[in-house]
Amino acid sequence: MLNEMNSPKANRLAGGDVAVIGVGMTKFGELWNKSLRDIFVEAAMKAIENSGVDHIDSMYVGTMSGGLFVGQEHVGAVMADYLGSVPIPATRVESACASGGAAFRSAFFEVASGYSEIVLAGGVEKMTDGADVTDALATAADQEYEVYHGITFPGLYAMMARAHMHQYKTTREQLAHVAVKNHKNGSLNPNAQFRSQATLEQVMNSTMVADPLRLLDCSPVSDGGAAVILCSLEYAKKLKRPFVKVKASAQASGTIALHSRESLTSLDCVSVAAKKAFKQSNIKPYDINFAEVHDCFTIAEIIVTEDLGFFEKGKGGISVEQGLTSLNGKIPINTSGGLKAKGHPVGATGIAQIIECYEQLTGNAGERQIKNAKLGLAQNMGGSGASCTIHILEAI
Amino acid sequence: MISPKYHREIPQRYRLEAGKCKQCGTISFPPRLICPKCKSKNFETVQLSREGKILTFTIIRVGPDKFSKETPYVVAIIELNDGARLTAQVTDCDVNKVEIGTKVKLVFRKIQDEGKWGLHCYGYKAILI
Ligand SMILES: [Zn+2]
């Protein structure tokens, strides 16, 4: 069966006609009773069951640092073993906080190329086992020329926030509006770490972490896993279950150190990847109905929505304040609650974004379902913008 | 006593040695093997300018363990007069007096202690001019 399924189908898959046929995730949060492997296997089993496939041909696991968080590397093999999937190929993919997006993209290539028929793309992180999370996350920045001098990730994004506020008159309240909106969305998501709403005052008065960013501007420390099943469109049609089409897959890199970038108020990796994705799918930013973006900090959502072309440069702040990105706004952003409220188990985040797109596009997003969801975009980012993946998904 | 990891960076941390591209003039700090701008592999070693201005900054209130006793402290992205940019702490000042555009000068300071032996590690910090 494996051999038959692995036969090259590159010609039939011209243009990369790939579908996401099933999804599964754990609740995000502090999952004290579950290990790294428990979390991944739970998500993967749900995705396999949800898709109706009887096997997978190969798998990719996005994880930022099994080594630093729980002392476990070789995560691809661990997960294949505990998923009962030995001897299929299993590869761990790492691109810091964009590991999930990169894992999805690897799976996409494998299906698009015809090398495999059914591929699982998953992501997982276990961050609450006692590791020094600040130090572990900081390894996604330049260790010798940024972290050495005492900068942290909130600090890097705080420097972007200050530059953006200086250049575009973005206000402190506008940053807070991102958190308020995403907590509101998260309150409607059963898998979210925080289901509590946050008021503007709560965000504005939360503990200062790195001026001007406060605690409620930051995504939390989380455990969680997410997985999706990809297959050819042709195969997906045979399964007779809801599926969505992967319309574009793009990726770009940026300099590892924030100070090496010409602009401190833009994320070039985002605009470059976005251009590629829109070109591939032959659509324009305003054709997108909703997006999941990498709001590791509130300022990130504002900059990313500008660099994706949803808003004019410098207008990301006012757009969130005016409600344009709310659930019933012109372009809902982070309907899942985003990293901010849903949680940010680093390696799982990129896959969880794909899952939210799938749920919205198949009409299964429950209380947070938006109307007319035809095209969704998922933007996943590593470090302070040194890597970015963008996927566009389409309802069928 | 110093570690190999630390030793390798001394030319940059103590003397601000950078690589200036002989083809396009771009300064890379730390030095690189390939110029990010024009891909040339020909560099000359230059010393960075010690003065510049703050492009953006933050005040770290919750620091990593190594720096937790020093909070609050300012970290800034500084553009030096020769156009090179780097990240450094801004020290010996009232953290509330720092602004975008403030002129600074790089000075030699202890930065942190490395590893479980607590090896002293030095480098550059900025002070207000
Ligand atoms: Zn050059």
Short mmCIF file of C-alpha atoms in Angstrom, two decimals, chain A residues 2-392:
data_model
loop_
_atom_site.label_atom_id
_atom_site.label_comp_id
_atom_site.label_asym_id
_atom_site.label_seq_id
_atom_site.Cartn_x
_atom_site.Cartn_y
_atom_site.Cartn_z
CA LEU A 2 2.77 2.42 0.93
CA ASN A 3 4.57 1.90 -2.37
CA GLU A 4 1.46 2.32 -4.38
CA MET A 5 0.64 5.54 -2.57
CA ASN A 6 4.16 6.89 -2.96
CA SER A 7 4.23 6.59 -6.74
CA PRO A 8 5.27 9.88 -8.41
CA LYS A 9 2.30 11.91 -9.53
CA ALA A 10 4.10 15.09 -10.40
CA ASN A 11 2.39 15.41 -13.77
CA ARG A 12 -1.09 14.97 -12.43
CA LEU A 13 -0.40 17.53 -9.74
CA ALA A 14 0.65 20.28 -12.10
CA GLY A 15 0.55 23.59 -10.30
CA GLY A 16 0.48 21.91 -6.94
CA ASP A 17 -3.18 21.05 -6.48
CA VAL A 18 -3.03 20.26 -2.82
CA ALA A 19 -5.83 20.03 -0.26
CA VAL A 20 -6.06 20.15 3.51
CA ILE A 21 -8.43 17.34 4.31
CA GLY A 22 -8.47 17.15 8.09
CA VAL A 23 -7.31 18.98 11.17
CA GLY A 24 -6.75 18.33 14.85
CA MET A 25 -5.36 20.21 17.81
CA THR A 26 -5.07 20.05 21.55
CA LYS A 27 -6.33 22.79 23.75
CA PHE A 28 -3.54 25.35 24.14
CA GLY A 29 -2.44 26.27 27.64
CA GLU A 30 -0.52 24.92 30.60
CA LEU A 31 -0.94 21.20 30.02
CA TRP A 32 0.82 19.93 33.15
CA ASN A 33 -0.35 16.35 32.74
CA LYS A 34 0.76 15.94 29.16
CA SER A 35 4.26 15.44 27.77
CA LEU A 36 5.65 16.75 24.48
CA ARG A 37 4.86 13.45 22.78
CA ASP A 38 1.40 13.11 24.37
CA ILE A 39 0.48 16.53 23.07
CA PHE A 40 1.65 15.87 19.55
CA VAL A 41 0.10 12.43 19.28
CA GLU A 42 -3.26 13.73 20.54
CA ALA A 43 -3.32 16.41 17.84
CA ALA A 44 -2.09 14.05 15.11
CA MET A 45 -4.62 11.34 15.97
CA LYS A 46 -7.45 13.88 15.87
CA ALA A 47 -6.27 15.12 12.46
CA ILE A 48 -6.04 11.61 11.02
CA GLU A 49 -9.47 10.70 12.37
CA ASN A 50 -10.96 14.00 11.19
CA SER A 51 -9.66 13.48 7.66
CA GLY A 52 -10.89 9.93 7.24
CA VAL A 53 -7.60 8.67 5.79
CA ASP A 54 -6.50 5.15 6.71
CA HIS A 55 -2.78 5.91 6.77
CA ILE A 56 -0.20 8.65 6.21
CA ASP A 57 2.79 8.33 3.90
CA SER A 58 5.07 10.76 5.67
CA MET A 59 5.09 13.47 8.33
CA TYR A 60 6.72 16.76 9.25
CA VAL A 61 6.87 18.10 12.79
CA GLY A 62 7.47 21.78 13.44
CA THR A 63 9.06 22.45 16.78
CA MET A 64 11.31 25.29 17.80
CA SER A 65 13.32 23.70 20.53
CA GLY A 66 12.47 20.33 21.99
CA GLY A 67 16.06 20.42 23.15
CA LEU A 68 15.90 23.56 25.24
CA PHE A 69 12.32 23.22 26.45
CA VAL A 70 12.30 19.54 27.46
CA GLY A 71 15.72 18.15 26.51
CA GLN A 72 14.38 16.13 23.58
CA GLU A 73 15.70 16.48 20.03
CA HIS A 74 15.10 14.10 17.11
CA VAL A 75 11.48 15.02 17.51
CA GLY A 76 10.40 13.70 14.09
CA ALA A 77 11.37 10.17 15.04
CA VAL A 78 9.91 10.39 18.55
CA MET A 79 6.55 11.43 17.15
CA ALA A 80 6.44 8.84 14.34
CA ASP A 81 7.19 6.19 16.95
CA TYR A 82 4.50 7.26 19.41
CA LEU A 83 1.98 7.85 16.65
CA GLY A 84 2.49 4.21 15.71
CA SER A 85 3.65 5.32 12.28
CA VAL A 86 7.14 3.77 12.12
CA PRO A 87 8.65 3.27 9.50
CA ILE A 88 7.28 6.24 7.54
CA PRO A 89 9.64 9.18 6.92
CA ALA A 90 9.36 11.71 9.76
CA THR A 91 11.25 14.99 9.77
CA ARG A 92 11.44 17.77 12.32
CA VAL A 93 11.37 21.24 10.79
CA GLU A 94 12.72 24.29 12.59
CA SER A 95 12.37 27.96 11.76
CA ALA A 96 11.94 29.35 15.29
CA CYS A 97 8.33 30.55 15.77
CA ALA A 98 7.67 29.85 12.07
CA SER A 99 8.48 26.14 12.48
CA GLY A 100 4.84 25.16 12.03
CA GLY A 101 4.45 27.16 8.83
CA ALA A 102 7.69 25.69 7.52
CA ALA A 103 6.52 22.15 8.38
CA PHE A 104 3.26 22.76 6.52
CA ARG A 105 5.19 24.05 3.52
CA SER A 106 7.43 20.97 3.51
CA ALA A 107 4.37 18.72 3.53
CA PHE A 108 2.82 20.84 0.77
CA PHE A 109 5.89 20.32 -1.43
CA GLU A 110 5.89 16.59 -0.85
CA VAL A 111 2.27 16.26 -1.93
CA ALA A 112 2.53 18.81 -4.75
CA SER A 113 5.54 17.03 -6.19
CA GLY A 114 3.69 13.76 -6.23
CA TYR A 115 6.20 12.01 -4.00
CA SER A 116 3.56 11.16 -1.45
CA GLU A 117 -0.22 10.99 -1.49
CA ILE A 118 -1.04 11.75 2.15
CA VAL A 119 1.24 13.77 4.40
CA LEU A 120 0.76 14.97 7.97
CA ALA A 121 2.06 18.40 8.93
CA GLY A 122 2.14 19.01 12.64
CA GLY A 123 3.63 21.31 15.20
CA VAL A 124 4.19 21.04 18.91
CA GLU A 125 5.85 22.79 21.82
CA LYS A 126 6.03 22.03 25.52
CA MET A 127 7.11 25.24 27.24
CA THR A 128 5.97 24.78 30.84
CA ASP A 129 8.29 21.99 31.98
CA GLY A 130 10.54 24.37 33.88
CA ALA A 131 13.01 25.45 31.20
CA ASP A 132 14.16 29.05 31.10
CA VAL A 133 11.67 30.17 28.46
CA THR A 134 13.14 33.67 27.98
CA ASP A 135 16.58 32.22 27.26
CA ALA A 136 15.22 29.49 24.99
CA LEU A 137 13.15 31.92 22.92
CA ALA A 138 16.08 34.33 22.70
CA THR A 139 18.00 31.75 20.67
CA ALA A 140 15.80 32.84 17.73
CA ALA A 141 17.62 36.21 17.74
CA ASP A 142 21.32 36.96 17.13
CA GLN A 143 22.99 35.45 20.19
CA GLU A 144 26.29 37.30 19.84
CA TYR A 145 25.14 40.76 18.75
CA GLU A 146 21.66 41.15 20.21
CA VAL A 147 21.04 38.76 23.09
CA TYR A 148 24.59 39.24 24.45
CA HIS A 149 23.68 42.84 25.22
CA GLY A 150 20.62 41.95 27.30
CA ILE A 151 17.83 42.32 24.75
CA THR A 152 14.77 40.04 24.99
CA PHE A 153 12.04 39.25 22.47
CA PRO A 154 9.57 41.65 24.06
CA GLY A 155 12.45 44.15 23.89
CA LEU A 156 13.02 43.64 20.16
CA TYR A 157 9.34 44.12 19.35
CA ALA A 158 9.21 47.03 21.79
CA MET A 159 11.92 48.74 19.72
CA MET A 160 9.79 48.21 16.60
CA ALA A 161 6.75 49.55 18.46
CA ARG A 162 8.60 52.69 19.55
CA ALA A 163 9.90 53.31 16.03
CA HIS A 164 6.40 52.77 14.58
CA MET A 165 4.83 55.12 17.13
CA HIS A 166 7.50 57.71 16.35
CA GLN A 167 7.20 57.44 12.57
CA TYR A 168 3.47 56.91 12.11
CA LYS A 169 1.98 58.34 15.32
CA THR A 170 0.65 54.92 16.24
CA THR A 171 -0.71 55.22 19.77
CA ARG A 172 -0.30 53.12 22.89
CA GLU A 173 -4.10 52.64 22.90
CA GLN A 174 -4.01 51.24 19.37
CA LEU A 175 -1.56 48.56 20.49
CA ALA A 176 -3.93 47.72 23.34
CA HIS A 177 -6.86 47.42 20.92
CA VAL A 178 -5.11 44.45 19.28
CA ALA A 179 -5.02 42.60 22.60
CA VAL A 180 -8.63 43.50 23.43
CA LYS A 181 -9.86 42.28 20.04
CA ASN A 182 -7.87 39.05 20.15
CA HIS A 183 -8.99 38.24 23.69
CA LYS A 184 -12.58 38.81 22.58
CA ASN A 185 -12.09 36.36 19.69
CA GLY A 186 -10.28 33.91 21.96
CA SER A 187 -13.22 33.92 24.35
CA LEU A 188 -15.20 32.26 21.54
CA ASN A 189 -12.57 29.58 20.86
CA PRO A 190 -12.84 26.42 22.99
CA ASN A 191 -9.16 25.60 22.29
CA ALA A 192 -7.83 28.99 23.40
CA GLN A 193 -5.55 29.33 26.41
CA PHE A 194 -7.34 32.50 27.53
CA ARG A 195 -11.08 32.60 27.23
CA SER A 196 -11.31 35.71 29.34
CA GLN A 197 -11.82 39.09 27.77
CA ALA A 198 -9.44 41.94 28.47
CA THR A 199 -10.43 45.58 28.70
CA LEU A 200 -8.44 48.48 27.29
CA GLU A 201 -7.70 49.59 30.86
CA GLN A 202 -6.44 46.14 31.85
CA VAL A 203 -4.02 46.08 28.92
CA MET A 204 -2.89 49.67 29.49
CA ASN A 205 -2.29 49.04 33.19
CA SER A 206 -0.66 45.61 32.97
CA THR A 207 2.95 45.22 34.11
CA MET A 208 5.50 46.97 31.93
CA VAL A 209 7.78 44.34 30.37
CA ALA A 210 9.81 46.35 27.86
CA ASP A 211 8.66 49.93 27.22
CA PRO A 212 6.27 50.52 25.55
CA LEU A 213 5.10 46.88 25.66
CA ARG A 214 3.22 45.56 28.68
CA LEU A 215 2.41 42.05 29.80
CA LEU A 216 -0.94 42.00 27.96
CA ASP A 217 0.79 43.02 24.73
CA CYS A 218 2.69 39.72 24.81
CA SER A 219 1.58 36.26 23.73
CA PRO A 220 1.74 33.76 26.60
CA VAL A 221 3.96 30.77 27.34
CA SER A 222 1.99 27.73 26.21
CA ASP A 223 1.92 24.01 25.63
CA GLY A 224 0.06 22.71 22.65
CA GLY A 225 0.01 20.67 19.49
CA ALA A 226 -1.69 20.97 16.12
CA ALA A 227 -1.78 18.79 13.02
CA VAL A 228 -3.32 18.79 9.57
CA ILE A 229 -3.50 16.24 6.77
CA LEU A 230 -2.56 17.22 3.23
CA CYS A 231 -3.30 15.25 0.08
CA SER A 232 -3.88 15.84 -3.60
CA LEU A 233 -7.14 17.56 -4.57
CA GLU A 234 -8.00 14.48 -6.52
CA TYR A 235 -7.60 12.22 -3.51
CA ALA A 236 -9.49 14.71 -1.33
CA LYS A 237 -12.52 14.53 -3.61
CA LYS A 238 -12.64 10.75 -3.19
CA LEU A 239 -12.76 11.03 0.61
CA LYS A 240 -16.04 12.98 0.48
CA ARG A 241 -15.23 15.12 3.52
CA PRO A 242 -14.87 18.87 3.81
CA PHE A 243 -11.57 20.09 2.47
CA VAL A 244 -9.90 23.32 1.45
CA LYS A 245 -7.40 24.05 -1.29
CA VAL A 246 -3.89 25.36 -0.68
CA LYS A 247 -3.87 28.25 -3.12
CA ALA A 248 -0.40 29.59 -2.37
CA SER A 249 2.64 28.73 -0.29
CA ALA A 250 5.39 31.30 0.10
CA GLN A 251 8.32 31.91 2.38
CA ALA A 252 11.00 34.56 2.83
CA SER A 253 13.92 35.26 5.13
CA GLY A 254 15.13 38.48 6.72
CA THR A 255 18.31 39.44 8.55
CA ILE A 256 18.72 37.69 11.90
CA ALA A 257 19.43 40.94 13.76
CA LEU A 258 16.77 43.63 13.83
CA HIS A 259 19.46 46.34 13.64
CA SER A 260 20.64 45.06 10.23
CA ARG A 261 17.35 46.00 8.56
CA GLU A 262 16.92 49.17 6.61
CA SER A 263 13.46 49.73 8.08
CA LEU A 264 12.66 49.19 11.76
CA THR A 265 8.94 49.73 11.16
CA SER A 266 8.41 47.12 8.42
CA LEU A 267 8.97 43.40 8.29
CA ASP A 268 10.44 42.85 4.85
CA CYS A 269 10.19 39.06 5.10
CA VAL A 270 6.41 39.53 5.33
CA SER A 271 6.03 41.85 2.36
CA VAL A 272 8.33 39.69 0.20
CA ALA A 273 6.52 36.45 1.07
CA ALA A 274 3.14 38.19 0.61
CA LYS A 275 4.06 39.39 -2.87
CA LYS A 276 5.04 35.85 -3.83
CA ALA A 277 1.87 34.36 -2.39
CA PHE A 278 -0.41 36.86 -4.12
CA LYS A 279 1.41 36.36 -7.41
CA GLN A 280 1.14 32.57 -7.17
CA SER A 281 -2.58 32.68 -6.50
CA ASN A 282 -3.25 35.61 -8.81
CA ILE A 283 -5.26 37.48 -6.22
CA LYS A 284 -4.91 40.83 -4.45
CA PRO A 285 -4.70 41.53 -0.70
CA TYR A 286 -8.26 42.90 -0.71
CA ASP A 287 -9.56 39.57 -2.08
CA ILE A 288 -8.65 37.92 1.23
CA ASN A 289 -11.68 37.57 3.53
CA PHE A 290 -9.82 36.95 6.81
CA ALA A 291 -6.34 36.22 8.09
CA GLU A 292 -4.49 34.60 10.94
CA VAL A 293 -1.33 36.60 11.53
CA HIS A 294 1.63 36.23 13.87
CA ASP A 295 0.68 38.53 16.75
CA CYS A 296 3.44 37.40 19.11
CA PHE A 297 3.22 41.00 20.35
CA THR A 298 0.46 43.50 19.62
CA ILE A 299 2.76 45.65 17.48
CA ALA A 300 3.51 42.63 15.28
CA GLU A 301 -0.14 42.38 14.21
CA ILE A 302 -0.21 46.07 13.31
CA ILE A 303 2.99 45.91 11.23
CA VAL A 304 2.09 42.60 9.60
CA THR A 305 -1.38 43.74 8.49
CA GLU A 306 0.33 46.70 6.81
CA ASP A 307 3.04 44.61 5.18
CA LEU A 308 0.50 42.09 3.89
CA GLY A 309 -1.08 44.98 2.00
CA PHE A 310 -4.37 44.97 3.94
CA PHE A 311 -3.75 48.55 5.06
CA GLU A 312 -1.60 51.42 3.92
CA LYS A 313 1.77 51.65 5.68
CA GLY A 314 1.31 53.36 9.03
CA LYS A 315 -2.45 52.75 9.13
CA GLY A 316 -2.42 49.39 10.93
CA GLY A 317 -2.98 51.03 14.31
CA ILE A 318 -5.94 53.19 13.33
CA SER A 319 -7.46 50.21 11.46
CA VAL A 320 -7.64 48.05 14.56
CA GLU A 321 -8.93 50.99 16.59
CA GLN A 322 -11.73 51.54 14.06
CA GLY A 323 -12.72 47.88 14.24
CA LEU A 324 -11.75 47.03 10.65
CA THR A 325 -10.03 43.86 11.88
CA SER A 326 -12.75 42.79 14.32
CA LEU A 327 -14.84 39.67 13.83
CA ASN A 328 -17.47 41.66 11.94
CA GLY A 329 -15.01 44.11 10.39
CA LYS A 330 -13.83 44.58 6.83
CA ILE A 331 -11.08 41.99 7.21
CA PRO A 332 -11.25 39.98 10.44
CA ILE A 333 -7.75 39.30 11.79
CA ASN A 334 -6.99 36.47 14.19
CA THR A 335 -10.52 35.16 14.56
CA SER A 336 -9.03 32.31 16.63
CA GLY A 337 -7.79 34.74 19.27
CA GLY A 338 -4.37 34.79 17.69
CA LEU A 339 -1.17 33.97 19.51
CA LYS A 340 -2.23 36.53 22.08
CA ALA A 341 -5.31 34.73 23.41
CA LYS A 342 -5.31 31.29 21.79
CA GLY A 343 -1.75 30.79 23.06
CA HIS A 344 1.64 30.41 21.41
CA PRO A 345 3.17 26.96 21.78
CA VAL A 346 5.83 28.08 19.36
CA GLY A 347 6.14 25.14 16.94
CA ALA A 348 2.38 24.51 16.90
CA THR A 349 1.37 28.07 16.07
CA GLY A 350 1.83 27.94 12.28
CA ILE A 351 -0.27 24.78 12.02
CA ALA A 352 -2.96 26.15 14.36
CA GLN A 353 -3.28 29.15 12.03
CA ILE A 354 -3.94 26.77 9.12
CA ILE A 355 -6.53 25.00 11.28
CA GLU A 356 -8.40 28.25 11.97
CA CYS A 357 -8.45 28.97 8.23
CA TYR A 358 -9.79 25.46 7.61
CA GLU A 359 -12.51 25.85 10.24
CA GLN A 360 -13.60 29.22 8.88
CA LEU A 361 -13.52 28.08 5.23
CA THR A 362 -15.52 24.91 5.96
CA GLY A 363 -18.03 26.81 8.12
CA ASN A 364 -17.05 25.06 11.35
CA ALA A 365 -15.76 28.01 13.37
CA GLY A 366 -18.76 28.01 15.70
CA GLU A 367 -19.48 31.26 17.52
CA ARG A 368 -16.61 33.03 15.78
CA GLN A 369 -17.64 31.99 12.27
CA ILE A 370 -17.38 34.87 9.82
CA LYS A 371 -19.67 35.34 6.84
CA ASN A 372 -18.53 34.66 3.26
CA ALA A 373 -15.25 33.01 4.14
CA LYS A 374 -13.84 32.08 0.73
CA LEU A 375 -10.16 33.00 0.98
CA GLY A 376 -8.10 32.89 4.18
CA LEU A 377 -4.45 33.74 4.75
CA ALA A 378 -2.08 32.37 7.40
CA GLN A 379 1.11 34.30 8.18
CA ASN A 380 3.67 32.71 10.51
CA MET A 381 6.88 34.44 11.53
CA GLY A 382 10.18 33.50 13.14
CA GLY A 383 12.29 35.65 15.45
CA SER A 384 12.00 39.40 15.04
CA GLY A 385 11.11 38.80 11.38
CA ALA A 386 14.03 36.68 10.16
CA SER A 387 11.67 34.16 8.59
CA CYS A 388 8.09 34.18 7.41
CA THR A 389 5.75 31.73 5.77
CA ILE A 390 2.47 32.67 4.13
CA HIS A 391 -0.23 30.30 2.98
CA ILE A 392 -3.46 31.17 1.23
#
